[in-house]
PDB file of C-alpha atoms in Angstrom:
ATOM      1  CA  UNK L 240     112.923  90.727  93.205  1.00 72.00           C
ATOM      2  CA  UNK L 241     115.131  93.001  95.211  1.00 83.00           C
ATOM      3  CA  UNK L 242     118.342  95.239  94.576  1.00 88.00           C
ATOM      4  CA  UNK L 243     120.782  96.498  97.388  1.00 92.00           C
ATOM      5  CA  UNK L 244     122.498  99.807  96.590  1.00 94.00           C
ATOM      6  CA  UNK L 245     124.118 102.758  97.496  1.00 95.00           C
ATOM      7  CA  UNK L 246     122.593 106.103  97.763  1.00 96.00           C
ATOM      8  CA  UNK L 247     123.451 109.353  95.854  1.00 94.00           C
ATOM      9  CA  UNK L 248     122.029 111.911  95.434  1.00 92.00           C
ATOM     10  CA  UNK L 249     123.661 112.394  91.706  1.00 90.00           C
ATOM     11  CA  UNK L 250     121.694 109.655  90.809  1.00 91.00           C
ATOM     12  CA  UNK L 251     118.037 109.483  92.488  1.00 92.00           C
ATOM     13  CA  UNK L 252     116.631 108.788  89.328  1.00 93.00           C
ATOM     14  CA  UNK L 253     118.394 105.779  88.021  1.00 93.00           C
ATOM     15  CA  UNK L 254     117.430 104.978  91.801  1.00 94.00           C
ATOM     16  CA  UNK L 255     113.486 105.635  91.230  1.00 94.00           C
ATOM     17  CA  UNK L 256     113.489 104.037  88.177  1.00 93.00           C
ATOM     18  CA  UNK L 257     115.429 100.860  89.423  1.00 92.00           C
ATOM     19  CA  UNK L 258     112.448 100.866  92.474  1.00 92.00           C
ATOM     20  CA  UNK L 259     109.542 100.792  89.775  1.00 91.00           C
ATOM     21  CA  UNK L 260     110.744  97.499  88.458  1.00 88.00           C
ATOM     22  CA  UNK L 261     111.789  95.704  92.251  1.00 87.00           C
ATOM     23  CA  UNK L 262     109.944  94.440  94.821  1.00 86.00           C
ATOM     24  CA  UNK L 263     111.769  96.291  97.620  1.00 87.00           C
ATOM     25  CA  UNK L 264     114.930  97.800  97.828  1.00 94.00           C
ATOM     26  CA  UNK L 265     117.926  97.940  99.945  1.00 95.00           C
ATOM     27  CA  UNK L 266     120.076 100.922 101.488  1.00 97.00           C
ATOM     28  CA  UNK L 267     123.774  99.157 101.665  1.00 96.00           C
ATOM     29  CA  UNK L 268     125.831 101.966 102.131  1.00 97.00           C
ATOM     30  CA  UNK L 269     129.365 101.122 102.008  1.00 96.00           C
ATOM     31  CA  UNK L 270     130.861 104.709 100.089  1.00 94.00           C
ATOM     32  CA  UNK L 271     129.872 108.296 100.665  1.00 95.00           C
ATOM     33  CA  UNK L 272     130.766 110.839  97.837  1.00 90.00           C
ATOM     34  CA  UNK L 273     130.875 113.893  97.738  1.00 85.00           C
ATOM     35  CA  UNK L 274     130.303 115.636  94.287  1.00 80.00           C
ATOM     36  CA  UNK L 275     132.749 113.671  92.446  1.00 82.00           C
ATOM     37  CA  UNK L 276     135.469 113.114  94.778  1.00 89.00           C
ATOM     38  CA  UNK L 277     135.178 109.658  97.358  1.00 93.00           C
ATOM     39  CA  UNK L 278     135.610 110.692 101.113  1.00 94.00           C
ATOM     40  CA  UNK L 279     137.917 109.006 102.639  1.00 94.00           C
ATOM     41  CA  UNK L 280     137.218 106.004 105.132  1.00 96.00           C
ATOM     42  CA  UNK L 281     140.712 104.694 106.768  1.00 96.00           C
ATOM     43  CA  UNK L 282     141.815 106.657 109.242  1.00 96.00           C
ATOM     44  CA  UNK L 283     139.664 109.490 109.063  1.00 97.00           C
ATOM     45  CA  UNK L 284     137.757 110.172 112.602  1.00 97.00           C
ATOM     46  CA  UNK L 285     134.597 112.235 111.013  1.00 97.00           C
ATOM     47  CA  UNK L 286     133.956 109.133 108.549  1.00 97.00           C
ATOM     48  CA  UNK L 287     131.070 107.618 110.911  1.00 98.00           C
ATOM     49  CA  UNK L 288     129.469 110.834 110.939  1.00 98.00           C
ATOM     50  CA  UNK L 289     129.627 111.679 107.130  1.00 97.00           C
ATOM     51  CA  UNK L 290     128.173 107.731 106.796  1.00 98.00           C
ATOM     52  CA  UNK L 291     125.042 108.932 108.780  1.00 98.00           C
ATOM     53  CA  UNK L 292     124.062 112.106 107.223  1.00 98.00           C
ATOM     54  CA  UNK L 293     124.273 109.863 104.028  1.00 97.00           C
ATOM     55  CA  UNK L 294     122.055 106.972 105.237  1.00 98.00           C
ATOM     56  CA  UNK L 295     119.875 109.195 106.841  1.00 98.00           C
ATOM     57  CA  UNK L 296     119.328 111.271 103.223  1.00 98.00           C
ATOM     58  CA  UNK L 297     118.723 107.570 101.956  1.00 97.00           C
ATOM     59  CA  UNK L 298     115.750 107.226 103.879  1.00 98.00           C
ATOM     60  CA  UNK L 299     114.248 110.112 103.496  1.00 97.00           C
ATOM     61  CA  UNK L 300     114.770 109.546  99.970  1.00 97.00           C
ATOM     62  CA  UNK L 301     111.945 106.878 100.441  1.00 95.00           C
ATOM     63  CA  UNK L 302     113.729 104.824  98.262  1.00 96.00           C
ATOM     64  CA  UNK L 303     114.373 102.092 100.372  1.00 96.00           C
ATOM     65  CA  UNK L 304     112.686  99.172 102.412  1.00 95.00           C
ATOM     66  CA  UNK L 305     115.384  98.081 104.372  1.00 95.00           C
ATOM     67  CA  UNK L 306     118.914  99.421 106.097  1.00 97.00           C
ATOM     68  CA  UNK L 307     121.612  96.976 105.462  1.00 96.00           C
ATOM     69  CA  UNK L 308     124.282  96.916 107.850  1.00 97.00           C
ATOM     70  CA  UNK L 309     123.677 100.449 109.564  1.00 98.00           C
ATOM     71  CA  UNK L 310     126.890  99.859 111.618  1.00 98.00           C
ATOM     72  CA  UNK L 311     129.117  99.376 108.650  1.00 98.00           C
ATOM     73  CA  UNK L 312     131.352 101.867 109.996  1.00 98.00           C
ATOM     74  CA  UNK L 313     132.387 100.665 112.740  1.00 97.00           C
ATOM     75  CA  UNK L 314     134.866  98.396 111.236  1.00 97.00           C
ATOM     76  CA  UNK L 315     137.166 100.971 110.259  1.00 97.00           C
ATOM     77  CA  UNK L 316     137.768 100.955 113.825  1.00 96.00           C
ATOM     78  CA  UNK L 317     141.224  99.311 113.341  1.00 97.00           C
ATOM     79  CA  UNK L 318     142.599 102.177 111.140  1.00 97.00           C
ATOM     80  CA  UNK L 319     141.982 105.107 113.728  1.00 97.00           C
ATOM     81  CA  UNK L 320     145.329 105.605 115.774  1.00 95.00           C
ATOM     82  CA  UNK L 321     146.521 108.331 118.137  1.00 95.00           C
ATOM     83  CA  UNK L 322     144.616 111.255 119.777  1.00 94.00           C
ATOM     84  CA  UNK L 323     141.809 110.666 116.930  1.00 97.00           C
ATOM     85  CA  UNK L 324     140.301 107.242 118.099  1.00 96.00           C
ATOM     86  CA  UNK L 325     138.615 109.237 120.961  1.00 97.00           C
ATOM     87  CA  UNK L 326     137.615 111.382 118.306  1.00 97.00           C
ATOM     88  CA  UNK L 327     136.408 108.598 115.941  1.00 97.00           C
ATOM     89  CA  UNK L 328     134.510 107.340 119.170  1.00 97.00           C
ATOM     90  CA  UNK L 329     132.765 110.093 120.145  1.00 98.00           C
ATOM     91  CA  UNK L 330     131.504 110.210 116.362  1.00 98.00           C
ATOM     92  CA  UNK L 331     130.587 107.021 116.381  1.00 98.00           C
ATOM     93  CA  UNK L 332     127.753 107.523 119.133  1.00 98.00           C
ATOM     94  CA  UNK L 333     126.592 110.363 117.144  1.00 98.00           C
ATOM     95  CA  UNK L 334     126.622 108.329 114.192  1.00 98.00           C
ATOM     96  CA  UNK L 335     124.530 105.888 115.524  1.00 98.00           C
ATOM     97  CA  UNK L 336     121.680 108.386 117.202  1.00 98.00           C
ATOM     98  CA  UNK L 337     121.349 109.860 113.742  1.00 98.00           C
ATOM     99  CA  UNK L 338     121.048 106.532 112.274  1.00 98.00           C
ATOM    100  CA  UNK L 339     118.354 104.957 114.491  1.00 98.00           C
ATOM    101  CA  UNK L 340     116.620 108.164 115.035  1.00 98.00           C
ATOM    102  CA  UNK L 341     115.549 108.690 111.137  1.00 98.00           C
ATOM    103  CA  UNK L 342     114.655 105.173 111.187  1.00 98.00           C
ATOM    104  CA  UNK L 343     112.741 105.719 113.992  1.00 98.00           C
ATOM    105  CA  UNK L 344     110.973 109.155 112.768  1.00 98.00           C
ATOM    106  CA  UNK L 345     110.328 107.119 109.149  1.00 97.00           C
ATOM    107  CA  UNK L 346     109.846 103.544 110.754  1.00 96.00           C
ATOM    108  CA  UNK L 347     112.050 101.591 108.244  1.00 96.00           C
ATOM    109  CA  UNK L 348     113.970  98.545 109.684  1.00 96.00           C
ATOM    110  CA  UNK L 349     117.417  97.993 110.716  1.00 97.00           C
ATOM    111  CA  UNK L 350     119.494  95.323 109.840  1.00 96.00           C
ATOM    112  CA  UNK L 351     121.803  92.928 112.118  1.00 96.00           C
ATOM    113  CA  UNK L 352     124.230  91.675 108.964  1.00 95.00           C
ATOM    114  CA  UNK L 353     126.150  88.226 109.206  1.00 93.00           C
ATOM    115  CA  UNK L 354     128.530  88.707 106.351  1.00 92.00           C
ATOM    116  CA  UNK L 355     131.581  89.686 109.037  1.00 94.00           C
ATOM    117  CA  UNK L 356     130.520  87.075 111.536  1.00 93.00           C
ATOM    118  CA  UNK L 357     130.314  84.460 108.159  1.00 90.00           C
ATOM    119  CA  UNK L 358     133.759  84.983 107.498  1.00 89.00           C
ATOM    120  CA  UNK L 359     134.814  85.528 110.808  1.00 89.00           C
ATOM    121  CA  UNK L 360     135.888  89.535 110.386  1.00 94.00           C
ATOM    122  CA  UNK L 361     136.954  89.846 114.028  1.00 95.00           C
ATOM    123  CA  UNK L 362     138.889  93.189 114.478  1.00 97.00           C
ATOM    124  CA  UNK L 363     141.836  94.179 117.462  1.00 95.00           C
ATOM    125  CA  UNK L 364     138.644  94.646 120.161  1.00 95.00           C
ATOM    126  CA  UNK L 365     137.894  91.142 119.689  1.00 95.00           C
ATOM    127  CA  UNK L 366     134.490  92.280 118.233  1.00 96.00           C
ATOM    128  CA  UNK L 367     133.020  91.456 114.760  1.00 97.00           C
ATOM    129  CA  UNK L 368     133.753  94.140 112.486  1.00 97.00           C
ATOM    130  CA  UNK L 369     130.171  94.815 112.450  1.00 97.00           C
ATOM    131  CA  UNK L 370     127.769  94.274 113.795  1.00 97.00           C
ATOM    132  CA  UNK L 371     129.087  95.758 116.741  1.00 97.00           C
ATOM    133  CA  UNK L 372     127.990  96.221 120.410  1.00 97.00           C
ATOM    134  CA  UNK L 373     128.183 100.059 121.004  1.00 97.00           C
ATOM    135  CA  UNK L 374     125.595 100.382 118.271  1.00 98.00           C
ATOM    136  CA  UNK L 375     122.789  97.977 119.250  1.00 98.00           C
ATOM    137  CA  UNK L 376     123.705  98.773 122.769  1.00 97.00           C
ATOM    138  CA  UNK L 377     122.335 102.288 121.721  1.00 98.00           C
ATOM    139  CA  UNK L 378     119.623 101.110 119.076  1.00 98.00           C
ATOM    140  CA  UNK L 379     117.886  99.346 122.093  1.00 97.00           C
ATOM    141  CA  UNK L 380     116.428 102.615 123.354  1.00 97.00           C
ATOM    142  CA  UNK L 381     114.524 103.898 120.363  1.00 98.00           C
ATOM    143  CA  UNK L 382     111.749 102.058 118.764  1.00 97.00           C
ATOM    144  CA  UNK L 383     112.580 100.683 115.780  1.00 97.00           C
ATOM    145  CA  UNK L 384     112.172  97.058 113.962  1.00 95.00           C
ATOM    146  CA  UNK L 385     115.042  95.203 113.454  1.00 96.00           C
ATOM    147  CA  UNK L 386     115.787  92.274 110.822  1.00 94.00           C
ATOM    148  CA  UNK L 387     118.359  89.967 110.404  1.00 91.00           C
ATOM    149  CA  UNK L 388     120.622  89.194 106.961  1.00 89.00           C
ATOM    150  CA  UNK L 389     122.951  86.723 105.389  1.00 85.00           C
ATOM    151  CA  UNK L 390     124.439  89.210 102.977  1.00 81.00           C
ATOM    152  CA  UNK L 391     125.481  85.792 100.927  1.00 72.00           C
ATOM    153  CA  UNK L 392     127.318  86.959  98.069  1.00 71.00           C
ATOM    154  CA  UNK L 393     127.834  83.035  97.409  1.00 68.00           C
ATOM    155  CA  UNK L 394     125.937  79.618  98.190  1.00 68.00           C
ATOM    156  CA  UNK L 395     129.067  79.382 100.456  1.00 68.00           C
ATOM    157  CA  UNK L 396     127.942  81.588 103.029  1.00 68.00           C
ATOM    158  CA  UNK L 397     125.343  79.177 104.129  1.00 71.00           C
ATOM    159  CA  UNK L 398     127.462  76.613 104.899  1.00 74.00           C
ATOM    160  CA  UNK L 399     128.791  78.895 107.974  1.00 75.00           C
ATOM    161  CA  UNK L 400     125.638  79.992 109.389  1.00 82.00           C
ATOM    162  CA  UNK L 401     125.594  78.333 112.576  1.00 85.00           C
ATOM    163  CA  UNK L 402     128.721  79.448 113.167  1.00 85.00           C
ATOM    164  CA  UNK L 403     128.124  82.794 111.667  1.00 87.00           C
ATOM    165  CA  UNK L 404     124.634  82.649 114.212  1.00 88.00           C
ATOM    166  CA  UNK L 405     126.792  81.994 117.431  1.00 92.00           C
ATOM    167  CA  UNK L 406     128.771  85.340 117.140  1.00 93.00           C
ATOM    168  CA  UNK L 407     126.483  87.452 116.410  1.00 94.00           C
ATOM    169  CA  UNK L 408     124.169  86.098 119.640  1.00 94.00           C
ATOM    170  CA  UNK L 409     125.051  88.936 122.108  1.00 95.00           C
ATOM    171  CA  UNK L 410     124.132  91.300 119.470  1.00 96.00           C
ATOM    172  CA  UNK L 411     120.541  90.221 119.106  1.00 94.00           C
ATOM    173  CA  UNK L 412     120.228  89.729 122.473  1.00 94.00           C
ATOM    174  CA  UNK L 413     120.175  93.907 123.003  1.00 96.00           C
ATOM    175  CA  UNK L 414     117.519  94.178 120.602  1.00 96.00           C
ATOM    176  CA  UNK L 415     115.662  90.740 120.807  1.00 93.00           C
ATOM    177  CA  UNK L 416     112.202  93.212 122.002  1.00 94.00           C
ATOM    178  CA  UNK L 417     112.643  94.937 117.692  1.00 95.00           C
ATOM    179  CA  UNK L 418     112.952  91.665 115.980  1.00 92.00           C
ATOM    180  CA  UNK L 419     110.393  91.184 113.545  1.00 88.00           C
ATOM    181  CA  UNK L 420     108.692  88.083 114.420  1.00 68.00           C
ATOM    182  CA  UNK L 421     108.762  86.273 110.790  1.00 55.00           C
ATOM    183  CA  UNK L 422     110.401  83.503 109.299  1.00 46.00           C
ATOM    184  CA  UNK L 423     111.993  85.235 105.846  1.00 50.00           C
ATOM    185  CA  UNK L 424     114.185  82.387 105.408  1.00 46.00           C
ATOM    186  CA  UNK L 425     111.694  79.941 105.010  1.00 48.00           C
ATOM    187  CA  UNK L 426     109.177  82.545 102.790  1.00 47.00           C
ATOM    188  CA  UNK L 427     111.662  83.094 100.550  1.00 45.00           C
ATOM    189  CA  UNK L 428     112.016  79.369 100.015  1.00 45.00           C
ATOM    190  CA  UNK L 429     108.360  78.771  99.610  1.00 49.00           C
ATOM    191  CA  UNK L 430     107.847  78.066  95.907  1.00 38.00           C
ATOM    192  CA  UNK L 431     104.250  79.203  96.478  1.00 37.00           C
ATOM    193  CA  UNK L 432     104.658  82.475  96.584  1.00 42.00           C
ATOM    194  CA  UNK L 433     104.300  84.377  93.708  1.00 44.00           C
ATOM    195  CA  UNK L 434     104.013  87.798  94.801  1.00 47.00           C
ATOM    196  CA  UNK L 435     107.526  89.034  96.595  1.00 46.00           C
ATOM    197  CA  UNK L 436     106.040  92.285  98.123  1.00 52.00           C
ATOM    198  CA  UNK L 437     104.477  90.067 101.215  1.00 57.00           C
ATOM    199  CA  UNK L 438     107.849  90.083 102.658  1.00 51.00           C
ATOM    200  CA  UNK L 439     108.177  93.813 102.829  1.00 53.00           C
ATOM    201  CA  UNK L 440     104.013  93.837 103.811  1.00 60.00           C
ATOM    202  CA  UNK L 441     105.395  91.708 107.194  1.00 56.00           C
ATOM    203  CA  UNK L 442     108.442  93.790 107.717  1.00 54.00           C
ATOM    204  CA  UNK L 443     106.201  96.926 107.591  1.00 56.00           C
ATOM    205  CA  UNK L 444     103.740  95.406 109.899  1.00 57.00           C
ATOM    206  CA  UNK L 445     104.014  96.286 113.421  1.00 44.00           C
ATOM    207  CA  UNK L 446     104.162  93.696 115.476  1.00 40.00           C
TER     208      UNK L 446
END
């Protein structure tokens, strides 16, 4: 059994607690607080770099298996306007260094996510909302693992995969080298296994 969620540091224990009972867990960062108060996403140019410094204190939090989506925000891409999109990309390529560097330095994988490609989230660049190019692009040069996920919130979702496999081709292309060289899909449907923790014993294994 496994639970995606978002880090804070207000609530590390509910976190720890909710890790003693799973089988892995899941950094999906899609919200970064701060204290009480939400920082804002649309249009703000210093968003991808407050996202970072957030995932990054999820992993050290050792919390976490797995980085969902890493590039999740890039697809506020479409809100930035005027003098601060050069800004917002600037930060972006920060973002990312921080992001593949602590998951470098603590070896936890990445994750190429199909959800925008399943529903065919294509944004004004004619790029996927994420997983996007720039990222991976820079990803390539550090040496991380990478794995690939569905993110089906319904039964739904797999009806689109090949579709949702063809988009996101170029992207795993980059970082083909940092796949992890297992077949999760077909573990997870193998009735045989009783024990869940062998999928996060193969992601952890270097291969």
């Amino acid at each position: 059994v496994g639970f995606e969620a978002e880090f804070d540091p207000m609530k590390e224990g509910i976190l720890e607690e909710t890790k003693e009972k799973a089988d892995y867990m899941i950094l999906g960062q899609h919200f970064i607080k701060k204290g009480m108060q939400m920082v804002s996403q649309k249009g703000n140019p210093n968003y991808p770099l407050e996202y970072a410094e957030m995932v990054c204190k999820g992993i050290e939090s050792g919390l976490f298996d797995i980085v969902a989506h890493p590039d999740y925000f890039m697809s506020l891409r479409d809100t930035i306007s005027g003098d601060n999109q050069a800004i917002y990309e600037e930060n972006c390529i920060k973002a990312t260094h921080m992001i593949c560097q602590k998951a470098e330095e603590i070896g936890i994988p990445l994750e190429i996510n199909l959800s925008p490609a399943l529903n065919n989230q294509i944004l004004h660049d004619e790029n996927l909302a994420y997983p996007h190019p720039l990222f991976w692009k820079i990803a390539n040069d550090y040496d991380i693992k990478v794995v690939k996920g569905i993110d089906a919130h319904s039964i739904s979702a797999f009806q689109n995969l090949d579709k949702g496999q063809e988009l996101i081709t170029n992207i795993e292309q980059m970082v083909s080298n940092k796949m992890i060289k297992a077949n999760i899909i077909q573990l997870l449907q193998d009735k045989t296994i009783q024990n869940y923790k062998k999928l996060i014993n193969l992601i952890k294994k270097k291969y």
